[in-house]
Amino acid sequence: MERFLDALLLSAGYNSALVAIGAALLGFAAGACGTFMFLRKRALVSDALAHATLPGIGLAFIVMVAFGGDGRNLVGLLLGSAITAGLGVLVVDWIVSRTRLAEDAAIGAVLSVFFGLGVVLLTVIQTMSAGRQAGLESFLLGSTAGMLFQDAVFIAVGGALAVAFTWALRRPMTLVSFDADYAAASGYNVRFVDIAIMGLVLAITVIGLKLVGLILIVALLIIPPVTARFWTERATAMIWIAGAAGSVSGYIGTAISASAPALPTGPIIVLVCAALMLVSLLFAPRRGVLAAALQFYRFQRRVHLRQGLLALARQEPIHDRMTLSVLRKAGLIRRDGVPTEAGRAQAAKALLDEQRWAMVRRLHADTTRAGSYDGVTPIEKVLTRDEIAEIDRRLGPPQEVTA
Amino acid sequence: MGSEFVQLSLTPLLIGILASIACALPGTFLLLRREALISDAIGHVTLPGIVVSFLFTGVVAAWPMMIGAGAAALVAVALIEAVKRLGNIESGAAMGVVFTALFAGGVLLLEQTDTSGVHLDVQHALMGNLESLVWLAGRDWSALTDPAALAKLPDELVRLAVVCVFVVALTIAFWRPLKIATFDEAFARTVGIPTRLLSLGLVMTAAVAAVAAFDAVGVCIVIAMFICPPAAARLMSDRLEVNLLWTVAFATLSAVLGYVLAGYGPLWLGGSHSVSAAGMIATVSGIILALTALFGPCRTRTGEAAAT
């Protein structure tokens, strides 16, 4: 616990502070850039893309060694990974547009085949004399703890650029995500915007590859936007919320993993990210499960209250247990089911409201007015006082409720 | 084709073929139902399933692992459904959330448990070790009739054979309901086919096939076999029966060609070491898919070719 707090306060040593900041930056960039991938309903393209980086890493290593280089040059490896990942995305696009195969099949085929090819290349490298201790496997699961200062700077600069691009292109990307046809009609080049979205995701994947590995970077691209979706209806707000969710996951995740041995950083970050998502799914104010349940309960109560009042007014017996309990709790009936003074008053009002509505629905049968009747909303919320007076004139004098 | 072949190559080759077919058959239906990526999710969640079952039983045994991974697949499917419904999230993102989180959990558990001396590690899980499943007792072709030698066949072969027969039998037994439910789910429901149960059964069968194959050949071949041969077959024929035959043919071809290329390809090119057979099988299946995408007789959408 102490070590966790130390790590959280960046006082657990230079290296863990560096890793925490780096992971937080990466989380922010991944969340922000993944947002439009999610809104475009292509979240899993990032999965294909991440897996397609592996052969690029292998090929880059082989090429660099063949030209007498070190083979472990990070820039070269990342360049290679970007090339094959880009190729993978193009292949997905080609399969979807040129064959009858659906997008999910294209994504699955590309991710598994490119990954298989990557595995083949890794075994080739293992047999090369220069490749005995290449450590390229660390790209599979990442090696967060081994982050160097220059890696952190690389993430910071690259991530900031990617976020800046996301922000700059947010309008066209939002438009294309929600209504591609409309975007095309208003003069946007949909294909170009799609390529920009993919390009951003590609950049994040390459940047994050060394940190959390190709399998887990997918999580950082997908989960924060899903988390953010629960909290807002606005695309621009989603960028920031997703970024915040990603960076909190990165930061807390590294702190947790620094607090005990054998807690690999990448998976912990992903699990923290998933936990945030779960909390949002359950407790988000409008779209959360709890909020929805509460809303349903309130609506149910209103319906039962209204129907109960109408039954009272019409002197019909009430048998439904929930109706009885709702009425009793509102102090409208006594324990033995006899309406109280307040109950009679409200019943009369409900009956009048119902009669007014019936009149409205007859008068405005062909307009939206009639459609706004849901059996719960009081008529005062829909019509003006003058309109109600007119309805009342047509209804005639009030009749006494004989309860 | 001497004794060396029997000893070193026969069993891995057979295992590769059986694994490919066992995965490709359920893959055909998943693909047609546009649920191809369920196999990706299943492929990833077998890892936590296997680790959890190892933690419970303490042994690396086949059947507990299969049960563990099957349970993990069920959990994953349930979670995906929950995120989709409760959160109103589209299915791709829901899938991505669930399987990456479960996979991360699996990696964490793997690192947490003491796996020294146990052949359970991430790299093996991803890449498989098809090459090492040799049959040392099979000194000669005559060993095929020798009960003592046959008893020493790798467990993986026996298990995969059982699973493969199981998958084929299920496909035949449920042929009609599967076919109807795949092409017209609403109609299937009106004629009284329990479609939800059927699709759950399909996912479970896929999970069992995935685990059996995963144990022997790693996750990378599993996902490739689930998707590539059925996808290639889809570009070859419009009839489901023919489609299925193509699937089996492509799966077998990928396994054989991939294994041979991995084992002997580098030697032909002047190298001295073989490369990953599982990776090569996946690669070959991709090449087959690429060829059918370029030249397959049914590669375009119906109606589209006439329109353009």
XYZ file of C-alpha atoms in Angstrom:
711
model
C 0.000 0.000 0.000
C 2.806 2.336 0.914
C 4.574 1.568 -2.312
C 1.347 2.159 -4.189
C 0.970 5.605 -2.643
C 4.618 6.357 -3.293
C 4.171 5.445 -6.909
C 0.968 7.460 -7.072
C 2.759 10.521 -5.741
C 5.674 9.976 -8.119
C 8.039 9.490 -5.193
C 8.954 5.865 -5.829
C 12.032 6.749 -7.768
C 12.932 8.304 -11.064
C 12.130 5.323 -13.206
C 8.658 4.595 -11.907
C 7.762 8.277 -12.077
C 8.880 8.263 -15.697
C 6.821 5.168 -16.461
C 3.740 6.580 -14.729
C 3.891 9.815 -16.691
C 4.611 8.020 -19.941
C 1.724 5.599 -19.453
C -0.644 8.429 -18.556
C 0.331 10.335 -21.706
C -0.089 7.253 -23.863
C -3.450 6.516 -22.257
C -4.637 10.026 -23.008
C -3.541 9.928 -26.632
C -4.986 6.456 -27.201
C -8.327 7.329 -25.652
C -8.667 10.572 -27.580
C -7.682 9.085 -30.933
C -9.681 5.911 -30.429
C -12.865 7.932 -29.962
C -13.599 8.353 -33.659
C -12.714 4.768 -34.444
C -15.403 3.832 -31.948
C -17.926 6.366 -33.262
C -17.319 5.138 -36.805
C -18.243 1.646 -35.502
C -14.871 0.255 -36.484
C -13.381 -0.370 -33.081
C -12.032 -3.764 -34.067
C -10.113 -2.467 -37.061
C -7.603 -1.373 -34.438
C -7.290 -5.025 -33.485
C -6.353 -6.000 -37.039
C -4.016 -3.032 -37.238
C -2.202 -3.873 -34.007
C -1.639 -7.482 -35.017
C -0.431 -6.375 -38.430
C 2.477 -4.517 -36.839
C 4.255 -7.762 -35.956
C 5.540 -8.775 -39.408
C 6.732 -5.196 -39.908
C 8.840 -5.401 -36.788
C 10.330 -8.700 -37.925
C 10.984 -7.496 -41.466
C 12.535 -4.259 -40.271
C 14.871 -6.193 -38.010
C 15.920 -8.533 -40.816
C 16.434 -5.658 -43.258
C 18.468 -3.643 -40.788
C 20.665 -6.607 -39.982
C 21.070 -7.379 -43.669
C 22.394 -3.866 -44.194
C 24.823 -4.339 -41.366
C 22.881 -2.373 -38.801
C 22.050 -3.182 -35.233
C 18.569 -4.441 -35.916
C 17.300 -3.156 -32.614
C 17.025 0.449 -33.735
C 13.665 1.527 -32.367
C 12.883 4.042 -35.101
C 13.511 1.444 -37.782
C 11.373 -1.156 -36.025
C 8.512 1.268 -35.554
C 8.730 2.385 -39.155
C 8.480 -1.226 -40.252
C 5.523 -1.840 -37.964
C 3.755 1.228 -39.323
C 4.224 0.026 -42.895
C 2.739 -3.440 -42.422
C -0.018 -2.118 -40.163
C -0.969 0.378 -42.857
C -0.877 -2.430 -45.369
C -3.142 -4.477 -43.128
C -5.717 -1.694 -42.998
C -5.583 -1.348 -46.772
C -6.135 -5.077 -47.169
C -9.175 -4.939 -44.861
C -10.517 -2.074 -46.924
C -9.829 -3.901 -50.180
C -11.526 -7.109 -49.026
C -14.603 -5.225 -47.848
C -14.977 -3.165 -51.001
C -14.006 -5.768 -53.597
C -15.319 -9.073 -52.308
C -18.516 -10.296 -50.769
C -16.832 -10.879 -47.425
C -18.081 -8.738 -44.566
C -15.907 -6.453 -42.504
C -15.635 -8.821 -39.546
C -14.258 -11.579 -41.758
C -11.777 -9.161 -43.316
C -10.582 -7.955 -39.918
C -10.230 -11.490 -38.600
C -8.404 -12.719 -41.678
C -5.935 -9.837 -41.662
C -5.190 -10.010 -37.974
C -4.605 -13.746 -37.903
C -2.637 -13.994 -41.126
C -0.405 -11.001 -40.448
C 0.161 -12.231 -36.927
C 1.011 -15.691 -38.246
C 3.472 -14.194 -40.696
C 4.976 -12.176 -37.870
C 5.449 -15.309 -35.795
C 7.187 -16.970 -38.743
C 9.534 -13.985 -39.074
C 10.273 -14.044 -35.350
C 11.365 -17.660 -35.605
C 13.532 -16.734 -38.573
C 15.149 -14.012 -36.478
C 15.750 -16.381 -33.604
C 17.871 -18.493 -35.885
C 19.881 -15.544 -37.172
C 23.199 -15.068 -35.430
C 22.476 -11.387 -34.820
C 19.030 -12.122 -33.534
C 19.703 -14.455 -30.663
C 18.840 -11.921 -28.007
C 16.762 -9.601 -30.095
C 13.996 -9.414 -27.505
C 11.453 -8.657 -30.176
C 8.926 -10.753 -28.276
C 8.559 -7.840 -25.902
C 6.511 -6.170 -28.606
C 3.842 -8.797 -28.068
C 3.085 -7.886 -24.504
C 5.086 -4.720 -24.086
C 7.802 -3.870 -21.617
C 6.493 -0.893 -19.750
C 8.899 -1.071 -16.867
C 11.849 -0.778 -19.211
C 10.849 2.665 -20.417
C 13.674 5.096 -21.009
C 13.565 8.858 -20.885
C 13.705 9.065 -24.651
C 10.756 6.668 -24.902
C 8.737 8.933 -22.635
C 9.649 11.964 -24.735
C 8.733 10.020 -27.870
C 5.327 9.158 -26.409
C 4.790 12.717 -25.207
C 5.627 14.356 -28.526
C 3.928 11.742 -30.695
C 0.886 11.577 -28.473
C 0.535 15.359 -28.326
C 0.710 15.552 -32.108
C -1.904 12.836 -32.481
C -4.245 14.533 -30.005
C -3.731 17.872 -31.753
C -4.665 16.294 -35.085
C -7.700 14.661 -33.517
C -8.794 18.030 -32.167
C -8.183 19.817 -35.436
C -10.142 17.244 -37.436
C -12.914 16.711 -34.902
C -15.642 18.343 -37.002
C -15.226 16.359 -40.209
C -14.533 13.191 -38.225
C -17.688 13.650 -36.165
C -19.740 14.309 -39.257
C -18.403 11.261 -41.088
C -18.873 9.072 -38.021
C -22.518 9.944 -37.553
C -23.690 10.405 -41.122
C -21.214 9.578 -43.850
C -23.714 10.247 -46.640
C -24.502 13.698 -45.339
C -20.797 14.427 -44.921
C -20.168 13.397 -48.519
C -23.072 15.537 -49.686
C -21.725 18.575 -47.855
C -18.415 18.294 -49.617
C -16.228 16.368 -47.237
C -13.995 13.704 -48.657
C -15.223 10.740 -46.607
C -12.437 8.490 -47.760
C -9.822 11.016 -46.709
C -11.451 11.481 -43.306
C -11.574 7.699 -42.822
C -7.913 7.492 -43.703
C -7.193 10.249 -41.175
C -9.029 8.314 -38.440
C -7.107 5.146 -39.303
C -3.874 7.075 -39.528
C -4.310 8.450 -36.019
C -5.049 5.001 -34.647
C -2.060 3.668 -36.536
C 0.173 6.341 -35.021
C -1.028 5.543 -31.494
C -0.556 1.826 -32.064
C 3.028 2.332 -33.166
C 3.737 4.724 -30.303
C 2.215 2.422 -27.718
C 3.623 -0.789 -29.122
C 6.740 -0.876 -27.006
C 4.914 0.207 -23.872
C 1.932 -2.135 -23.569
C 2.467 -4.450 -26.514
C 0.459 -5.040 -29.636
C -2.259 -7.102 -28.018
C -3.024 -4.688 -25.219
C -2.786 -1.404 -27.137
C -6.096 -2.444 -28.686
C -7.632 -2.213 -25.242
C -6.393 1.331 -24.726
C -7.867 2.342 -28.079
C -11.284 0.773 -27.507
C -12.119 0.823 -23.801
C -11.708 4.560 -22.943
C -14.053 5.718 -25.731
C -16.656 3.201 -24.584
C -16.220 4.558 -21.053
C -16.592 8.116 -22.287
C -19.724 7.272 -24.245
C -21.596 6.663 -21.004
C -20.909 10.161 -19.744
C -21.723 12.377 -22.688
C -23.757 12.755 -25.840
C -21.260 15.129 -27.445
C -18.392 13.953 -29.630
C -15.960 16.704 -28.618
C -16.558 16.064 -24.937
C -16.005 12.383 -25.637
C -12.478 13.069 -26.870
C -11.508 14.654 -23.565
C -13.341 12.196 -21.341
C -11.875 9.229 -23.211
C -8.448 10.813 -22.943
C -8.918 11.365 -19.234
C -10.112 7.786 -18.711
C -7.099 6.482 -20.622
C -4.615 8.605 -18.753
C -6.086 7.780 -15.330
C -5.850 4.088 -16.254
C -2.244 4.481 -17.341
C -1.285 6.406 -14.229
C -3.075 4.280 -11.628
C -2.177 1.106 -13.484
C 1.534 1.827 -13.311
C 1.227 2.763 -9.658
C -0.493 -0.532 -8.857
C 2.026 -2.525 -10.809
C 4.872 -0.761 -9.010
C 3.376 -1.666 -5.660
C 4.131 -5.378 -5.791
C 6.322 -7.768 -7.732
C 4.912 -9.858 -10.586
C 2.274 -7.304 -11.527
C 2.967 -6.714 -15.218
C 2.245 -3.111 -16.104
C 0.456 -3.508 -19.455
C -2.244 -5.924 -18.262
C -2.771 -3.941 -15.050
C -3.335 -0.756 -17.052
C -5.883 -2.564 -19.201
C -7.660 -3.975 -16.169
C -7.863 -0.555 -14.505
C -9.239 0.769 -17.776
C -11.868 -1.992 -17.846
C -12.758 -1.291 -14.213
C -13.376 2.370 -15.055
C -15.564 1.232 -17.926
C -17.554 -1.048 -15.630
C -18.093 1.724 -13.080
C -19.308 4.007 -15.872
C -21.593 1.308 -17.257
C -23.215 0.930 -13.869
C -23.245 4.449 -12.456
C -23.128 6.987 -15.282
C -25.803 9.644 -14.669
C -27.945 9.181 -17.773
C -26.872 6.097 -19.699
C -25.774 4.010 -16.728
C -27.589 0.861 -15.691
C -28.474 2.280 -12.288
C -29.836 5.503 -13.770
C -31.906 3.541 -16.277
C -33.298 1.291 -13.559
C -34.156 4.302 -11.410
C -35.843 5.997 -14.328
C -37.860 2.892 -15.058
C -38.896 2.634 -11.416
C -40.020 6.275 -11.331
C -42.031 5.888 -14.517
C -43.626 2.733 -13.215
C -44.625 4.559 -10.026
C -46.181 7.404 -11.977
C -48.205 5.026 -14.101
C -49.463 3.118 -11.075
C -50.271 6.351 -9.235
C -52.274 7.691 -12.144
C -54.141 4.463 -12.770
C -54.829 4.134 -9.054
C -56.234 7.660 -8.860
C -58.445 7.065 -11.855
C -59.704 3.859 -10.284
C -60.491 5.774 -7.106
C -62.362 8.420 -9.053
C -64.369 5.806 -10.919
C -64.900 3.883 -7.705
C -63.427 0.744 -9.122
C -61.828 -1.728 -6.748
C -58.000 -1.827 -6.831
C -56.319 -5.192 -6.613
C -52.816 -4.493 -7.902
C -50.454 -4.619 -4.964
C -48.001 -2.069 -6.329
C -50.783 0.408 -7.068
C -52.080 0.069 -3.538
C -48.647 0.558 -2.024
C -47.895 3.577 -4.197
C -51.197 5.190 -3.235
C -50.723 4.393 0.422
C -47.202 5.768 0.540
C -48.371 8.986 -1.111
C -50.970 9.304 1.644
C -53.866 9.092 -0.816
C -55.617 6.084 0.702
C -55.846 4.719 4.202
C -54.716 1.270 5.233
C -58.161 -0.150 4.592
C -58.210 1.218 1.046
C -60.590 4.139 1.661
C -59.358 7.300 -0.051
C -58.215 10.161 2.144
C -59.219 13.775 1.631
C -56.096 14.395 -0.460
C -56.733 11.193 -2.347
C -60.219 12.264 -3.338
C -58.975 15.655 -4.474
C -56.219 14.186 -6.580
C -58.488 11.517 -7.985
C -60.902 14.184 -9.135
C -58.039 16.086 -10.703
C -56.746 12.999 -12.473
C -60.196 12.236 -13.814
C -60.596 15.795 -15.084
C -57.169 15.577 -16.689
C -58.125 12.333 -18.365
C -61.367 13.850 -19.678
C -59.511 16.891 -20.982
C -57.056 14.599 -22.723
C -59.868 12.604 -24.265
C -61.264 15.855 -25.651
C -57.851 16.913 -26.971
C -57.376 13.614 -28.684
C -60.756 13.947 -30.337
C -60.190 17.545 -31.447
C -56.579 17.150 -32.580
C -56.739 13.550 -33.727
C -54.601 14.248 -36.762
C -51.901 16.357 -35.110
C -48.946 15.622 -32.877
C -50.951 16.981 -29.928
C -52.876 13.744 -29.701
C -49.638 11.788 -29.882
C -48.224 13.508 -26.841
C -50.753 11.660 -24.673
C -48.969 8.993 -22.674
C -51.419 8.509 -19.832
C -49.069 10.073 -17.312
C -48.227 13.648 -18.308
C -50.633 16.244 -16.844
C -52.291 18.279 -19.560
C -50.974 21.557 -18.094
C -47.506 20.555 -19.242
C -48.584 20.319 -22.863
C -51.311 22.923 -23.421
C -51.512 26.600 -22.505
C -54.042 27.919 -20.003
C -56.182 29.383 -22.780
C -56.301 26.109 -24.621
C -57.313 24.304 -21.453
C -60.067 26.824 -20.855
C -61.368 26.135 -24.343
C -61.307 22.378 -23.685
C -63.165 22.920 -20.416
C -65.815 24.974 -22.188
C -66.450 22.068 -24.494
C -66.471 19.567 -21.657
C -69.266 21.423 -19.936
C -69.703 22.096 -16.225
C -67.738 19.980 -13.739
C -69.429 16.880 -12.443
C -69.161 15.861 -8.846
C -67.157 12.834 -8.011
C -69.288 10.758 -5.743
C -66.816 8.896 -3.670
C 8.993 -41.034 -46.808
C 11.102 -43.031 -44.429
C 11.014 -43.716 -40.763
C 12.139 -40.232 -39.928
C 8.933 -38.880 -41.418
C 6.819 -41.141 -39.245
C 8.755 -40.212 -36.147
C 9.070 -36.478 -36.575
C 6.507 -35.231 -39.048
C 3.528 -37.555 -39.181
C 1.975 -36.584 -35.875
C 2.483 -32.806 -36.120
C 1.087 -32.945 -39.620
C -1.975 -34.884 -38.509
C -2.438 -32.594 -35.520
C -2.244 -29.579 -37.798
C -4.839 -31.011 -40.155
C -7.221 -32.052 -37.394
C -6.897 -28.712 -35.636
C -7.538 -26.843 -38.865
C -10.634 -28.831 -39.731
C -12.036 -28.725 -36.209
C -11.770 -24.930 -36.210
C -12.813 -24.324 -39.807
C -16.135 -26.187 -39.586
C -17.745 -24.070 -36.863
C -15.944 -21.111 -38.451
C -18.048 -21.539 -41.591
C -21.266 -20.935 -39.691
C -19.817 -18.132 -37.601
C -18.664 -16.421 -40.784
C -22.045 -16.725 -42.474
C -23.722 -15.339 -39.375
C -21.341 -12.358 -39.400
C -19.932 -13.476 -36.113
C -16.465 -14.248 -37.402
C -14.832 -12.136 -34.748
C -16.396 -14.189 -31.971
C -13.608 -16.625 -32.808
C -11.078 -13.856 -32.201
C -12.660 -13.230 -28.812
C -12.762 -16.949 -28.022
C -9.148 -17.331 -29.114
C -8.084 -14.665 -26.652
C -10.209 -15.765 -23.698
C -9.006 -19.354 -23.824
C -5.862 -18.041 -22.121
C -7.529 -16.870 -18.888
C -9.752 -19.962 -18.989
C -6.804 -22.284 -19.117
C -4.907 -20.384 -16.422
C -7.890 -20.362 -14.081
C -8.457 -24.066 -14.552
C -4.751 -24.614 -13.839
C -5.080 -22.607 -10.635
C -8.075 -24.676 -9.545
C -6.721 -28.097 -10.375
C -3.024 -27.479 -10.031
C -2.214 -29.707 -12.973
C -1.684 -29.128 -16.659
C -4.237 -31.671 -17.790
C -6.232 -31.565 -20.959
C -9.821 -32.016 -19.874
C -9.853 -29.510 -17.001
C -8.265 -27.007 -19.359
C -10.926 -27.631 -21.964
C -13.639 -27.106 -19.397
C -11.922 -23.969 -18.137
C -11.592 -22.501 -21.582
C -15.139 -23.473 -22.509
C -16.377 -21.725 -19.392
C -14.264 -18.685 -20.240
C -15.821 -18.583 -23.701
C -19.290 -18.703 -22.161
C -18.373 -15.942 -19.730
C -16.995 -13.867 -22.583
C -20.112 -14.308 -24.702
C -22.309 -13.416 -21.735
C -20.214 -10.346 -20.946
C -20.238 -9.167 -24.555
C -24.013 -9.536 -24.609
C -24.274 -7.656 -21.298
C -22.129 -4.734 -22.448
C -24.056 -4.612 -25.710
C -27.491 -4.596 -24.074
C -26.911 -2.764 -20.812
C -24.571 -0.162 -22.230
C -26.178 0.116 -25.634
C -22.731 -0.315 -27.203
C -22.279 -1.696 -30.727
C -21.088 -5.276 -30.879
C -17.555 -4.707 -32.216
C -16.626 -2.336 -29.423
C -18.335 -4.537 -26.832
C -16.288 -7.464 -28.067
C -13.090 -5.423 -27.988
C -13.723 -4.305 -24.433
C -14.452 -7.776 -23.151
C -11.781 -9.845 -24.800
C -8.900 -7.425 -24.241
C -9.839 -7.134 -20.566
C -10.130 -10.892 -20.139
C -6.888 -11.442 -22.017
C -5.144 -8.915 -19.789
C -6.534 -10.783 -16.797
C -5.139 -14.005 -18.225
C -1.672 -12.550 -18.705
C -1.734 -11.138 -15.190
C -2.751 -14.485 -13.683
C -0.075 -16.203 -15.693
C 2.586 -13.870 -14.340
C 1.239 -14.168 -10.827
C 1.282 -17.939 -10.707
C 4.495 -19.809 -10.522
C 4.746 -21.315 -13.938
C 8.326 -22.462 -13.781
C 8.479 -26.072 -14.827
C 4.964 -25.880 -16.164
C 4.661 -25.531 -19.873
C 2.379 -22.555 -19.708
C 3.717 -19.290 -20.880
C 2.425 -16.489 -22.977
C 4.716 -17.052 -25.882
C 3.851 -20.716 -26.123
C 0.201 -19.855 -25.864
C 0.483 -17.427 -28.749
C 2.751 -19.327 -31.063
C 2.169 -22.955 -30.208
C 4.698 -25.719 -30.418
C 3.431 -27.937 -33.162
C 6.950 -29.067 -34.083
C 7.593 -30.598 -30.712
C 4.627 -32.951 -30.816
C 6.667 -35.767 -32.262
C 6.039 -39.506 -31.992
C 9.313 -40.921 -30.795
C 7.927 -44.437 -30.480
C 6.888 -44.413 -34.132
C 10.167 -45.705 -35.498
C 8.685 -46.978 -38.703
C 5.503 -47.211 -40.740
C 4.978 -50.589 -39.124
C 4.497 -48.785 -35.826
C 1.064 -47.869 -37.029
C -0.014 -51.430 -36.334
C 1.975 -51.820 -33.148
C -0.231 -51.230 -30.083
C 2.738 -50.468 -27.833
C 3.925 -47.690 -30.114
C 0.403 -46.432 -30.742
C -0.079 -46.042 -27.007
C 2.699 -43.487 -27.044
C 1.103 -41.212 -29.591
C 1.080 -37.603 -28.370
C -1.997 -36.925 -26.251
C -2.759 -33.889 -28.362
C -3.310 -36.049 -31.420
C -5.794 -38.304 -29.679
C -7.606 -35.349 -28.162
C -7.816 -33.455 -31.423
C -9.048 -36.544 -33.224
C -11.824 -36.907 -30.680
C -12.722 -33.227 -30.910
C -12.632 -33.279 -34.698
C -14.976 -36.264 -34.863
C -17.187 -34.529 -32.312
C -17.345 -31.346 -34.400
C -18.077 -33.241 -37.616
C -20.773 -35.291 -35.890
C -22.402 -32.159 -34.488
C -22.308 -30.465 -37.875
C -24.065 -33.435 -39.458
C -26.541 -33.909 -36.618
C -27.602 -30.270 -36.540
C -27.272 -29.670 -40.244
C -30.852 -28.645 -41.009
C -31.488 -26.346 -38.061
C -28.022 -24.815 -38.457
C -28.579 -24.137 -42.125
C -32.008 -22.634 -41.623
C -31.019 -20.548 -38.621
C -27.908 -19.260 -40.366
C -29.696 -17.980 -43.429
C -33.024 -16.904 -41.979
C -33.101 -16.633 -38.247
C -36.617 -15.234 -38.089
C -37.958 -18.104 -40.157
C -36.056 -20.585 -38.037
C -37.723 -19.187 -34.952
C -41.189 -19.466 -36.464
C -40.671 -23.126 -37.316
C -39.688 -23.753 -33.734
C -35.909 -23.954 -33.852
C -34.448 -22.641 -30.591
C -32.099 -20.214 -32.305
C -30.521 -18.751 -29.193
C -29.701 -22.195 -27.861
C -28.379 -23.170 -31.261
C -26.070 -20.169 -31.536
C -24.867 -20.720 -27.995
C -24.164 -24.330 -28.923
C -22.243 -23.155 -31.959
C -20.117 -20.844 -29.834
C -19.502 -23.643 -27.331
C -18.461 -26.041 -30.092
C -16.151 -23.374 -31.441
C -14.713 -22.921 -27.962
C -14.054 -26.644 -27.546
C -12.366 -26.779 -30.954
C -10.382 -23.654 -30.106
C -9.119 -25.074 -26.837
C -8.150 -28.420 -28.285
C -6.266 -26.678 -31.067
C -4.906 -23.940 -28.830
C -3.338 -26.478 -26.529
C -1.440 -28.011 -29.422
C -0.777 -25.241 -31.868
C -1.284 -21.850 -30.201
C -3.798 -19.109 -30.605
C -2.490 -17.656 -33.859
C -3.398 -20.693 -35.925
C -6.754 -21.024 -34.182
C -8.090 -17.651 -35.275
C -6.657 -18.031 -38.771
C -8.328 -21.411 -39.199
C -11.638 -20.139 -37.899
C -11.747 -17.387 -40.464
C -9.524 -17.915 -43.499
C -10.611 -21.294 -44.926
C -14.333 -20.501 -44.515
C -13.808 -17.054 -46.028
C -11.933 -18.514 -48.982
C -14.612 -21.178 -49.405
C -17.269 -18.487 -49.402
C -15.620 -16.987 -52.460
C -15.695 -20.338 -54.233
C -19.305 -21.394 -54.026
C -22.833 -20.266 -53.307
C -24.018 -23.600 -51.980
C -23.497 -24.354 -48.308
C -22.703 -28.035 -48.909
C -20.029 -27.262 -51.478
C -18.838 -24.414 -49.305
C -18.212 -26.783 -46.436
C -16.226 -29.166 -48.624
C -14.069 -26.285 -49.843
C -13.569 -25.224 -46.244
C -12.292 -28.648 -45.263
C -10.118 -28.801 -48.364
C -8.593 -25.365 -47.739
C -8.031 -26.140 -44.065
C -6.259 -29.370 -44.923
C -4.236 -27.724 -47.660
C -3.164 -24.909 -45.331
C -2.088 -27.377 -42.676
C -0.104 -29.627 -45.015
C 1.450 -26.889 -47.104
C 2.160 -24.733 -44.070
C 3.796 -27.534 -42.187
C 5.913 -28.615 -45.125
C 6.965 -25.054 -45.946
C 7.837 -24.368 -42.323
C 9.884 -27.540 -41.999
C 11.568 -27.715 -45.376
C 11.088 -24.321 -46.986
C 14.048 -22.682 -45.268
C 16.235 -25.659 -46.188
C 15.327 -25.236 -49.844
C 16.231 -21.562 -49.569
C 19.579 -22.458 -48.075
C 18.678 -21.838 -44.445
C 19.441 -24.333 -41.775
C 16.537 -23.972 -39.349
C 12.841 -24.487 -39.697
C 10.382 -21.715 -38.896
C 7.200 -21.705 -36.822
C 4.798 -24.235 -38.319
C 1.716 -22.679 -36.733
C 2.637 -19.267 -38.093
C 3.300 -20.745 -41.511
C -0.044 -22.543 -41.568
C -1.772 -19.249 -40.790
C 0.246 -17.537 -43.519
C -0.615 -20.183 -46.109
C -4.306 -19.924 -45.242
C -3.985 -16.196 -45.851
C -2.351 -16.775 -49.223
C -5.174 -19.135 -50.181
C -7.688 -16.484 -49.148
C -5.824 -13.874 -51.182
C -5.900 -16.123 -54.258
C -9.616 -16.802 -53.939
C -10.246 -13.097 -53.371
C -8.474 -12.393 -56.646
C -9.731 -15.296 -58.752
C -12.570 -17.048 -56.912
C -15.689 -17.601 -59.020
C -18.055 -16.137 -56.409
C -15.880 -13.364 -55.110
C -18.155 -10.376 -55.690
C -21.467 -9.664 -54.079
C -24.401 -11.046 -55.979
C -25.983 -8.421 -58.167
C -23.106 -6.056 -57.855
C -21.187 -7.604 -60.739
C -24.212 -7.215 -62.967
C -24.669 -3.615 -61.901
C -21.149 -2.436 -62.638
